[in-house]
Every structure is written in structure tokens, then in C-alpha cells.
mmCIF file of C-alpha atoms in Angstrom:
data_model
loop_
_atom_site.group_PDB
_atom_site.id
_atom_site.type_symbol
_atom_site.label_atom_id
_atom_site.label_comp_id
_atom_site.label_asym_id
_atom_site.label_seq_id
_atom_site.Cartn_x
_atom_site.Cartn_y
_atom_site.Cartn_z
ATOM 1 C CA MET U 1 0.114 0.165 0.037
ATOM 2 C CA PRO U 2 1.812 3.251 -0.688
ATOM 3 C CA GLU U 3 2.526 6.200 2.046
ATOM 4 C CA GLN U 4 0.800 8.844 2.677
ATOM 5 C CA GLN U 5 3.055 11.776 0.199
ATOM 6 C CA ILE U 6 3.209 14.288 3.618
ATOM 7 C CA GLN U 7 2.375 17.884 2.271
ATOM 8 C CA PRO U 8 4.387 21.355 3.865
ATOM 9 C CA ARG U 9 1.518 22.979 5.754
ATOM 10 C CA GLN U 10 0.638 25.682 3.040
ATOM 11 C CA THR U 11 1.061 29.169 4.013
ATOM 12 C CA ALA U 12 -3.120 31.181 5.256
ATOM 13 C CA HIS U 13 -3.206 33.868 3.090
ATOM 14 C CA LYS U 14 -4.239 37.615 4.366
ATOM 15 C CA VAL U 15 -7.301 37.421 1.515
ATOM 16 C CA CYS U 16 -10.829 39.049 0.611
ATOM 17 C CA ILE U 17 -13.797 37.688 -0.215
ATOM 18 C CA LYS U 18 -14.328 39.671 -2.914
ATOM 19 C CA ASP U 19 -10.909 38.630 -4.696
ATOM 20 C CA LEU U 20 -11.978 34.370 -3.386
ATOM 21 C CA SER U 21 -15.259 34.244 -5.236
ATOM 22 C CA ASN U 22 -13.269 36.474 -8.089
ATOM 23 C CA GLY U 23 -10.899 34.071 -8.497
ATOM 24 C CA VAL U 24 -10.227 30.847 -9.731
ATOM 25 C CA TYR U 25 -11.188 27.482 -8.342
ATOM 26 C CA ILE U 26 -8.240 24.476 -9.423
ATOM 27 C CA GLN U 27 -9.414 20.468 -8.246
ATOM 28 C CA GLN U 28 -6.026 18.980 -8.613
ATOM 29 C CA GLU U 29 -6.116 15.437 -8.305
ATOM 30 C CA GLY U 30 -3.707 13.088 -5.764
ATOM 31 C CA TRP U 31 -2.553 14.761 -2.608
ATOM 32 C CA GLN U 32 -2.183 17.720 -3.653
ATOM 33 C CA PRO U 33 -4.492 20.563 -2.091
ATOM 34 C CA ASN U 34 -7.128 22.074 -4.028
ATOM 35 C CA TYR U 35 -6.012 25.984 -4.324
ATOM 36 C CA ILE U 36 -7.643 29.049 -5.313
ATOM 37 C CA GLN U 37 -6.256 31.397 -8.160
ATOM 38 C CA VAL U 38 -6.063 34.656 -6.541
ATOM 39 C CA LEU U 39 -4.337 37.104 -9.125
ATOM 40 C CA ASP U 40 0.010 35.808 -9.263
ATOM 41 C CA LYS U 41 -0.922 33.608 -5.592
ATOM 42 C CA GLN U 42 -2.065 29.717 -5.378
ATOM 43 C CA VAL U 43 -4.990 29.849 -2.319
ATOM 44 C CA SER U 44 -5.617 27.121 -0.280
ATOM 45 C CA ARG U 45 -5.077 28.268 3.360
ATOM 46 C CA ILE U 46 -7.261 30.864 4.505
ATOM 47 C CA ASN U 47 -6.832 34.002 7.138
ATOM 48 C CA LEU U 48 -9.947 35.717 6.756
ATOM 49 C CA ILE U 49 -11.184 38.210 9.519
ATOM 50 C CA ALA U 50 -15.181 38.676 8.853
ATOM 51 C CA THR U 51 -18.390 38.961 10.637
ATOM 52 C CA VAL U 52 -21.318 36.513 11.309
ATOM 53 C CA ILE U 53 -24.504 37.588 9.162
ATOM 54 C CA ASP U 54 -25.814 33.542 9.385
ATOM 55 C CA LYS U 55 -25.076 30.410 11.219
ATOM 56 C CA GLN U 56 -27.552 27.045 10.425
ATOM 57 C CA ILE U 57 -27.662 24.545 12.294
ATOM 58 C CA PHE U 58 -28.006 20.606 10.944
ATOM 59 C CA ASP U 59 -27.415 16.628 12.265
ATOM 60 C CA SER U 60 -23.968 16.723 11.615
ATOM 61 C CA LEU U 61 -23.779 19.651 9.761
ATOM 62 C CA ILE U 62 -23.168 23.727 10.690
ATOM 63 C CA THR U 63 -22.828 26.333 9.028
ATOM 64 C CA ILE U 64 -22.627 29.483 8.979
ATOM 65 C CA SER U 65 -22.194 33.256 6.325
ATOM 66 C CA LEU U 66 -19.601 35.396 6.632
ATOM 67 C CA ASP U 67 -19.322 39.068 5.222
ATOM 68 C CA ASP U 68 -16.202 41.194 5.802
ATOM 69 C CA GLY U 69 -17.445 44.019 4.027
ATOM 70 C CA THR U 70 -16.456 43.106 0.441
ATOM 71 C CA GLY U 71 -18.384 40.665 0.170
ATOM 72 C CA VAL U 72 -20.258 36.927 2.129
ATOM 73 C CA ILE U 73 -19.168 33.508 2.150
ATOM 74 C CA GLN U 74 -20.185 30.653 3.798
ATOM 75 C CA ALA U 75 -17.560 28.287 6.084
ATOM 76 C CA LYS U 76 -18.971 25.155 7.547
ATOM 77 C CA THR U 77 -18.527 22.491 9.795
ATOM 78 C CA PHE U 78 -19.133 18.903 10.208
ATOM 79 C CA ASN U 79 -20.024 15.913 12.220
ATOM 80 C CA GLU U 80 -16.898 15.912 15.302
ATOM 81 C CA ASP U 81 -15.579 19.138 14.092
ATOM 82 C CA THR U 82 -19.282 21.554 14.611
ATOM 83 C CA LYS U 83 -17.445 22.062 18.151
ATOM 84 C CA LYS U 84 -15.587 24.310 16.921
ATOM 85 C CA LEU U 85 -18.618 27.001 16.225
ATOM 86 C CA GLN U 86 -20.390 26.044 19.709
ATOM 87 C CA ASN U 87 -19.564 29.016 21.294
ATOM 88 C CA ILE U 88 -19.341 31.259 17.978
ATOM 89 C CA ASN U 89 -23.412 33.234 16.921
ATOM 90 C CA ILE U 90 -24.038 36.438 15.155
ATOM 91 C CA GLY U 91 -23.381 39.304 14.681
ATOM 92 C CA ASP U 92 -19.165 38.053 16.097
ATOM 93 C CA PHE U 93 -16.582 39.429 14.538
ATOM 94 C CA ILE U 94 -14.007 36.410 14.496
ATOM 95 C CA LEU U 95 -10.501 35.567 13.020
ATOM 96 C CA LEU U 96 -10.732 31.838 10.814
ATOM 97 C CA ILE U 97 -8.132 29.906 8.967
ATOM 98 C CA GLY U 98 -9.755 27.439 6.801
ATOM 99 C CA ARG U 99 -9.510 25.754 3.043
ATOM 100 C CA PRO U 100 -11.756 27.216 -0.284
ATOM 101 C CA ARG U 101 -13.311 24.318 -1.166
ATOM 102 C CA LYS U 102 -16.018 23.966 -4.467
ATOM 103 C CA TYR U 103 -19.610 21.727 -4.339
ATOM 104 C CA ASN U 104 -22.650 21.335 -6.810
ATOM 105 C CA GLU U 105 -20.868 25.098 -7.725
ATOM 106 C CA GLN U 106 -20.753 26.460 -5.379
ATOM 107 C CA LEU U 107 -17.425 28.380 -2.879
ATOM 108 C CA PHE U 108 -17.837 27.533 0.287
ATOM 109 C CA LEU U 109 -14.436 26.962 3.163
ATOM 110 C CA THR U 110 -13.590 24.426 5.873
ATOM 111 C CA ILE U 111 -12.772 25.599 9.311
ATOM 112 C CA GLU U 112 -9.453 24.378 10.882
ATOM 113 C CA ILE U 113 -8.626 27.133 13.243
ATOM 114 C CA ILE U 114 -12.250 29.966 14.149
ATOM 115 C CA LYS U 115 -12.023 32.482 17.066
ATOM 116 C CA LYS U 116 -13.537 35.841 18.338
ATOM 117 C CA ILE U 117 -11.780 38.838 18.529
ATOM 118 C CA PRO U 118 -12.501 42.790 18.751
ATOM 119 C CA PRO U 119 -13.898 44.514 16.444
ATOM 120 C CA ALA U 120 -10.606 46.413 15.434
ATOM 121 C CA TRP U 121 -8.586 44.401 13.981
ATOM 122 C CA GLY U 122 -10.379 44.530 10.709
ATOM 123 C CA LYS U 123 -9.571 47.621 9.936
ATOM 124 C CA VAL U 124 -6.171 46.419 11.146
ATOM 125 C CA ARG U 125 -6.543 44.076 7.837
ATOM 126 C CA LYS U 126 -8.160 46.907 5.838
ATOM 127 C CA LEU U 127 -4.991 48.383 6.105
ATOM 128 C CA GLU U 128 -2.723 45.359 5.469
ATOM 129 C CA LEU U 129 -4.948 44.273 2.691
ATOM 130 C CA GLU U 130 -4.485 47.806 1.152
ATOM 131 C CA LYS U 131 -0.849 47.873 1.544
ATOM 132 C CA SER U 132 -0.321 44.777 0.171
ATOM 133 C CA ASN U 133 -2.417 45.339 -2.967
ATOM 134 C CA LYS U 134 -0.784 48.668 -4.143
ATOM 135 C CA GLN U 135 2.705 46.226 -3.535
ATOM 136 C CA ASP U 136 0.444 43.603 -6.416
ATOM 137 C CA ASP U 137 -0.703 46.464 -8.358
ATOM 138 C CA SER U 138 2.485 47.240 -8.784
ATOM 139 C CA GLY U 139 4.278 44.584 -9.554
ATOM 140 C CA GLN U 140 1.309 43.169 -11.350
ATOM 141 C CA GLU U 141 1.407 46.156 -13.931
ATOM 142 C CA ASN U 142 5.014 45.316 -14.334
ATOM 143 C CA ASP U 143 4.131 41.912 -15.807
ATOM 144 C CA ARG U 144 1.549 43.406 -17.459
ATOM 145 C CA GLN U 145 3.987 45.556 -20.360
ATOM 146 C CA LYS U 146 6.182 42.482 -19.936
ATOM 147 C CA ILE U 147 3.353 40.750 -21.828
ATOM 148 C CA PHE U 148 1.745 42.673 -24.335
ATOM 149 C CA SER U 149 5.302 43.442 -25.413
ATOM 150 C CA ILE U 150 6.076 40.244 -25.521
ATOM 151 C CA ILE U 151 2.904 39.123 -27.381
ATOM 152 C CA LYS U 152 3.409 42.211 -29.522
ATOM 153 C CA LYS U 153 7.264 40.405 -30.322
ATOM 154 C CA LEU U 154 5.469 37.697 -31.391
ATOM 155 C CA ASP U 155 2.646 38.090 -33.004
ATOM 156 C CA THR U 156 3.299 38.431 -36.812
ATOM 157 C CA GLY U 157 -0.431 38.864 -37.798
ATOM 158 C CA TYR U 158 -2.190 35.446 -36.314
ATOM 159 C CA GLY U 159 -1.369 36.042 -32.333
ATOM 160 C CA ALA U 160 1.562 34.863 -30.211
ATOM 161 C CA ASP U 161 2.279 30.890 -30.045
ATOM 162 C CA ILE U 162 0.823 31.334 -25.674
ATOM 163 C CA SER U 163 3.425 28.365 -24.998
ATOM 164 C CA GLU U 164 6.429 31.020 -26.954
ATOM 165 C CA VAL U 165 4.994 33.600 -24.820
ATOM 166 C CA LEU U 166 5.405 31.025 -20.911
ATOM 167 C CA LYS U 167 9.148 30.760 -22.739
ATOM 168 C CA MET U 168 10.133 33.996 -22.159
ATOM 169 C CA LEU U 169 8.672 34.150 -18.599
ATOM 170 C CA ASN U 170 7.983 32.672 -15.138
ATOM 171 C CA PRO U 171 5.968 29.838 -16.211
ATOM 172 C CA GLU U 172 3.581 30.127 -13.276
ATOM 173 C CA LYS U 173 3.178 33.412 -12.804
ATOM 174 C CA GLY U 174 3.219 34.409 -16.299
ATOM 175 C CA GLU U 175 -0.112 31.747 -17.096
ATOM 176 C CA ALA U 176 -1.386 33.068 -14.573
ATOM 177 C CA ILE U 177 -1.243 36.680 -15.433
ATOM 178 C CA ILE U 178 -2.440 35.249 -19.305
ATOM 179 C CA ASN U 179 -5.770 33.619 -17.245
ATOM 180 C CA ASN U 180 -6.151 37.459 -15.897
ATOM 181 C CA LEU U 181 -5.341 39.258 -18.456
ATOM 182 C CA LEU U 182 -7.950 37.104 -20.770
ATOM 183 C CA LYS U 183 -10.757 37.495 -18.328
ATOM 184 C CA LEU U 184 -10.387 40.762 -18.442
ATOM 185 C CA GLY U 185 -11.104 40.907 -21.594
ATOM 186 C CA GLU U 186 -7.466 42.371 -22.731
ATOM 187 C CA ILE U 187 -6.495 39.778 -23.879
ATOM 188 C CA TYR U 188 -7.863 37.389 -26.161
ATOM 189 C CA GLU U 189 -8.007 34.162 -28.204
ATOM 190 C CA ASN U 190 -7.512 35.020 -31.464
ATOM 191 C CA ARG U 191 -7.010 30.394 -31.882
ATOM 192 C CA PRO U 192 -6.278 27.677 -29.728
ATOM 193 C CA GLY U 193 -3.381 28.609 -28.209
ATOM 194 C CA TYR U 194 -2.654 32.165 -30.057
ATOM 195 C CA ILE U 195 -3.308 34.966 -28.221
ATOM 196 C CA LYS U 196 -3.801 39.015 -29.147
ATOM 197 C CA THR U 197 -3.111 41.881 -27.889
ATOM 198 C CA ILE U 198 -6.785 44.658 -27.334
ATOM 199 C CA ASP U 199 -5.597 47.714 -30.123
#
């Protein structure tokens, strides 16, 4: 019987609900964790600060709805883990460490750790995310311009071969940025495997 591969514990990324909802959910095979592609980050564990706005109790399941001011997402616990939510109620301000999951196209979080915290921490987190987003925006803008330049250089009229574009970039990071630019409509796939800029 093959041994289960022990995975290092992933970083719990500080993200807002809006970024999770707008990200791309990637389901992986085997022991590799599923994750949400948020810009250039693969987010498989989440560090979220939010307010509990709803709580539903079932036989072996408790679901809470969380609002962080940018959106709403559900978090769920099953079976023995439901005890984690026994003292969590509507109106509580919480810190949650969890993992993204998708079922029937609905994105939700499974809970590893949850605890009540003072509401003042919400302001601290907001500042942290604003600072992080500014740094990401600056880096993204540089990467964006670089990709535009490469596409135009490789495009002989029929589009630029995506595999050739990726050879001139960090492939993993480049693929995430290309997917994001396609989603935003700033570039387009004129034929399978080829991309062009919107001129």
C-alpha cells in the first residue's frame, strides 16, 4: 500500500472575500491541495477576518455566513468539527483559518481554526490588504506591460503562441497573469493556443 505523501503546511493567505469569489478554483489530483488562483497567488489556506451574519445548524453540519465588507461567503464544519462553532454566534467578529472547497458550483470554506476577536482587528486587516494590493498592483502592472510587449513581438499577424510567450516568463506566474488578462478582456485568444492584444 503506497504511503500517503506528507505535504508541508501551506501558508494561510490574508485575502478578502471578493478576491476569493473572483478567483479561479483549481481542483488537483492526488494529495495536492485544491486552491484558488488569486492573481499570482495559489491560495489553498485562507486567513480571513469577518463578521458572522447567519448561522444554520443541522444534524452533522453547521454553516455560518461571513461578511468582511467586500462580499459574503459560507464556512462549514462537519461531524465532530461542529464543536468549533458551538460558541460562535451571529454578530461575532471572528478570525478564521480554513480551506476553500467547491460543491455544486458553490464556493465555501472548511474551518481549521476559528476564534472571536475584537472588531478593531478589522481595521488592521483592511490596512494590511490595502498595502498588499498596492504592492501587487505595482508588480502586476510591470508584468502586464512585459506580457503585452512579448505578445506584440511574437505576433506576426496570426497571434502569439502562448507556449512561446511563457518561455520568456516565469511559466507559473505568467500563466496566471495571462488567464487574468483573458478574463479581463485585455487580450484574447484569436485561435486555440494563440493570443493577441486588444489594439
